[in-house]
Coordinates of N, CA, C and O in Angstrom, one line a residue:
M1 N -64.2 -108.5 -65.3 CA -63.2 -107.7 -64.7 C -63.6 -106.2 -64.6 O -63.2 -105.6 -63.6
A2 N -64.4 -105.7 -65.5 CA -64.9 -104.4 -65.4 C -65.7 -104.2 -64.2 O -65.7 -103.1 -63.6
F3 N -66.4 -105.2 -63.8 CA -67.3 -105.1 -62.6 C -66.4 -104.9 -61.3 O -66.7 -104.1 -60.5
R4 N -65.3 -105.6 -61.2 CA -64.4 -105.5 -60.1 C -63.7 -104.1 -60.0 O -63.5 -103.6 -59.0
A5 N -63.5 -103.5 -61.2 CA -62.9 -102.2 -61.3 C -63.8 -101.1 -60.8 O -63.4 -100.1 -60.2
S6 N -65.1 -101.3 -61.0 CA -66.1 -100.3 -60.5 C -66.5 -100.5 -59.1 O -67.2 -99.7 -58.5
L7 N -66.1 -101.6 -58.4 CA -66.4 -101.9 -57.0 C -66.0 -100.8 -56.1 O -66.8 -100.4 -55.2
P8 N -64.8 -100.2 -56.2 CA -64.5 -99.1 -55.3 C -65.4 -97.9 -55.4 O -65.5 -97.1 -54.5
L9 N -66.0 -97.7 -56.5 CA -67.0 -96.6 -56.7 C -68.3 -96.8 -56.0 O -69.0 -95.8 -55.7
L10 N -68.6 -98.0 -55.6 CA -69.9 -98.4 -55.0 C -70.1 -97.6 -53.7 O -71.2 -97.0 -53.5
P11 N -69.2 -97.6 -52.7 CA -69.4 -96.9 -51.5 C -69.6 -95.4 -51.7 O -70.5 -94.8 -51.1
T12 N -68.9 -94.8 -52.7 CA -69.1 -93.4 -53.0 C -70.5 -93.2 -53.6 O -71.2 -92.2 -53.2
L13 N -71.0 -94.0 -54.4 CA -72.3 -93.9 -55.0 C -73.4 -94.1 -53.9 O -74.3 -93.3 -53.9
V14 N -73.2 -95.0 -53.0 CA -74.2 -95.3 -52.0 C -74.2 -94.0 -51.0 O -75.3 -93.6 -50.7
R15 N -73.1 -93.5 -50.7 CA -73.0 -92.3 -49.8 C -73.7 -91.1 -50.5 O -74.5 -90.4 -49.9
R16 N -73.5 -90.9 -51.8 CA -74.1 -89.8 -52.5 C -75.6 -90.0 -52.6 O -76.4 -89.0 -52.5
V17 N -76.1 -91.2 -52.8 CA -77.5 -91.5 -52.9 C -78.1 -91.2 -51.5 O -79.2 -90.6 -51.4
R18 N -77.5 -91.6 -50.4 CA -78.0 -91.3 -49.1 C -78.0 -89.8 -48.7 O -78.9 -89.4 -48.0
E19 N -77.0 -89.1 -49.2 CA -76.9 -87.7 -48.9 C -77.9 -86.8 -49.7 O -78.2 -85.7 -49.3
W20 N -78.3 -87.3 -50.9 CA -79.0 -86.5 -51.8 C -80.3 -85.9 -51.2 O -80.5 -84.7 -51.4
P21 N -81.2 -86.6 -50.5 CA -82.4 -86.0 -50.0 C -82.1 -84.8 -49.0 O -82.8 -83.7 -49.1
E22 N -81.1 -84.9 -48.2 CA -80.8 -83.8 -47.2 C -80.2 -82.6 -48.0 O -80.6 -81.5 -47.8
E23 N -79.3 -82.9 -48.9 CA -78.7 -81.8 -49.7 C -79.8 -81.1 -50.5 O -79.8 -79.9 -50.7
S24 N -80.7 -81.9 -51.1 CA -81.8 -81.3 -51.9 C -82.7 -80.4 -51.1 O -83.1 -79.3 -51.5
Q25 N -83.0 -80.9 -49.9 CA -83.9 -80.1 -49.0 C -83.2 -78.8 -48.5 O -83.8 -77.8 -48.5
L26 N -81.9 -78.9 -48.2 CA -81.2 -77.7 -47.8 C -81.1 -76.7 -49.0 O -81.3 -75.5 -48.8
Q27 N -80.9 -77.2 -50.2 CA -80.9 -76.2 -51.3 C -82.3 -75.6 -51.6 O -82.4 -74.4 -51.9
A28 N -83.3 -76.4 -51.4 CA -84.7 -75.8 -51.6 C -84.9 -74.8 -50.5 O -85.5 -73.7 -50.8
R29 N -84.5 -75.0 -49.3 CA -84.7 -74.0 -48.2 C -83.9 -72.7 -48.5 O -84.4 -71.6 -48.3
R30 N -82.7 -72.9 -49.0 CA -81.9 -71.7 -49.4 C -82.6 -70.9 -50.5 O -82.7 -69.7 -50.5
N31 N -83.1 -71.6 -51.5 CA -83.8 -70.9 -52.6 C -85.0 -70.2 -52.1 O -85.3 -69.1 -52.5
A32 N -85.8 -70.8 -51.2 CA -87.0 -70.2 -50.6 C -86.6 -68.9 -49.8 O -87.3 -67.9 -49.8
M33 N -85.5 -69.0 -49.1 CA -85.1 -67.8 -48.3 C -84.7 -66.7 -49.2 O -85.0 -65.5 -49.0
V34 N -84.0 -67.0 -50.3 CA -83.6 -65.9 -51.3 C -84.8 -65.3 -51.9 O -85.0 -64.1 -52.0
A35 N -85.8 -66.1 -52.3 CA -87.0 -65.6 -52.9 C -87.8 -64.8 -51.9 O -88.3 -63.8 -52.2
S36 N -87.9 -65.3 -50.6 CA -88.6 -64.5 -49.6 C -88.0 -63.2 -49.3 O -88.7 -62.2 -49.2
T37 N -86.7 -63.1 -49.3 CA -86.0 -61.9 -49.1 C -86.3 -60.9 -50.2 O -86.5 -59.7 -50.0
A38 N -86.2 -61.4 -51.5 CA -86.5 -60.5 -52.6 C -87.9 -60.0 -52.6 O -88.1 -58.8 -52.9
L39 N -88.9 -60.9 -52.3 CA -90.3 -60.4 -52.2 C -90.5 -59.4 -51.1 O -91.2 -58.4 -51.3
A40 N -89.8 -59.6 -49.9 CA -90.0 -58.6 -48.8 C -89.4 -57.3 -49.2 O -89.9 -56.2 -48.9
R41 N -88.3 -57.3 -49.9 CA -87.6 -56.1 -50.4 C -88.5 -55.3 -51.4 O -88.7 -54.1 -51.3
R42 N -89.1 -56.1 -52.3 CA -90.1 -55.5 -53.3 C -91.3 -54.9 -52.6 O -91.8 -53.8 -52.9
R43 N -91.8 -55.6 -51.6 CA -93.0 -55.2 -50.9 C -92.7 -53.9 -50.1 O -93.5 -52.9 -50.2
A44 N -91.5 -53.8 -49.5 CA -91.1 -52.6 -48.7 C -91.0 -51.4 -49.7 O -91.4 -50.3 -49.4
E45 N -90.4 -51.7 -50.8 CA -90.2 -50.6 -51.8 C -91.6 -50.1 -52.3 O -91.8 -48.9 -52.5
R46 N -92.5 -51.0 -52.6 CA -93.8 -50.7 -53.1 C -94.6 -49.8 -52.0 O -95.2 -48.8 -52.4
I47 N -94.5 -50.2 -50.8 CA -95.1 -49.5 -49.7 C -94.5 -48.1 -49.6 O -95.2 -47.1 -49.4
E48 N -93.2 -48.0 -49.7 CA -92.5 -46.7 -49.6 C -93.0 -45.8 -50.7 O -93.2 -44.6 -50.5
V49 N -93.1 -46.3 -51.9 CA -93.5 -45.5 -53.1 C -95.0 -45.1 -52.9 O -95.3 -43.9 -53.1
E50 N -95.8 -46.0 -52.4 CA -97.2 -45.6 -52.2 C -97.4 -44.5 -51.1 O -98.1 -43.5 -51.3
E51 N -96.6 -44.6 -50.1 CA -96.6 -43.6 -49.0 C -96.1 -42.2 -49.6 O -96.6 -41.2 -49.3
F52 N -95.0 -42.3 -50.4 CA -94.5 -41.0 -51.0 C -95.6 -40.4 -51.8 O -95.8 -39.2 -51.8
L53 N -96.2 -41.2 -52.7 CA -97.2 -40.6 -53.6 C -98.4 -40.1 -52.9 O -99.0 -39.0 -53.2
A54 N -98.8 -40.8 -51.8 CA -99.9 -40.3 -51.0 C -99.6 -39.0 -50.3 O -100.4 -38.1 -50.3
A55 N -98.4 -38.9 -49.8 CA -98.0 -37.6 -49.1 C -97.9 -36.5 -50.1 O -98.3 -35.4 -49.9
R56 N -97.4 -36.8 -51.3 CA -97.3 -35.8 -52.3 C -98.7 -35.3 -52.8 O -98.9 -34.1 -53.1
A57 N -99.6 -36.2 -52.9 CA -101.0 -35.9 -53.3 C -101.6 -35.0 -52.3 O -102.4 -34.1 -52.6
M58 N -101.3 -35.2 -51.0 CA -101.9 -34.4 -49.9 C -101.4 -32.9 -50.0 O -102.1 -32.0 -49.7
T59 N -100.1 -32.8 -50.4 CA -99.5 -31.4 -50.4 C -99.7 -30.7 -51.7 O -99.4 -29.5 -51.8
A60 N -100.2 -31.4 -52.8 CA -100.4 -30.8 -54.1 C -101.5 -29.8 -54.0 O -102.5 -29.9 -53.2
A61 N -101.4 -28.7 -54.8 CA -102.5 -27.7 -54.8 C -103.8 -28.3 -55.4 O -103.7 -29.1 -56.4
P62 N -104.9 -28.0 -54.9 CA -106.2 -28.5 -55.4 C -106.4 -28.1 -56.8 O -106.1 -26.9 -57.2
V63 N -106.9 -29.0 -57.6 CA -107.1 -28.7 -59.0 C -108.6 -28.4 -59.2 O -109.4 -29.2 -58.7
A64 N -108.9 -27.3 -59.9 CA -110.3 -27.0 -60.2 C -110.9 -28.1 -61.1 O -110.2 -28.5 -62.0
P65 N -112.1 -28.5 -60.9 CA -112.7 -29.5 -61.7 C -112.9 -29.0 -63.1 O -113.2 -27.8 -63.3
A66 N -112.8 -29.8 -64.1 CA -113.0 -29.4 -65.5 C -114.4 -29.0 -65.8 O -115.3 -29.7 -65.3
T67 N -114.6 -28.0 -66.5 CA -116.0 -27.6 -66.9 C -116.5 -28.4 -68.1 O -115.7 -28.5 -69.1
P68 N -117.7 -29.0 -68.0 CA -118.2 -29.7 -69.2 C -118.3 -28.8 -70.4 O -118.5 -27.6 -70.3
A69 N -118.0 -29.3 -71.5 CA -118.0 -28.5 -72.8 C -119.3 -27.8 -73.1 O -119.2 -26.7 -73.6
G70 N -120.4 -28.3 -72.7 CA -121.7 -27.6 -73.1 C -122.0 -26.5 -72.1 O -122.9 -25.7 -72.3
R71 N -121.3 -26.3 -71.0 CA -121.7 -25.3 -70.0 C -120.5 -24.3 -69.8 O -120.1 -24.0 -68.7
V72 N -120.0 -23.7 -70.8 CA -119.0 -22.7 -70.7 C -119.7 -21.4 -70.5 O -120.5 -21.0 -71.3
A73 N -119.2 -20.6 -69.5 CA -119.8 -19.3 -69.3 C -119.1 -18.3 -70.3 O -117.9 -18.3 -70.4
H74 N -120.0 -17.5 -70.9 CA -119.5 -16.5 -71.8 C -119.7 -15.1 -71.2 O -120.7 -14.9 -70.7
G75 N -118.8 -14.3 -71.3 CA -119.0 -13.1 -70.6 C -118.5 -12.0 -71.3 O -118.3 -10.9 -71.3

């Protein structure tokens, strides 16, 4: 009798098993798109910071090289 009671669930189970590969693929694609977007955003931010630092280094006043300790001029 328990077998007959679970019979109405069989079409639902079959449908879900058939839909699983497509749903799984769609979810994997969504995850990949989210990850790709996050990586692109990070890459753009990194490039922006590198460009800012390079521009700032260009405009900074030149620094005199450090004099080695053994060659200090006394006067």
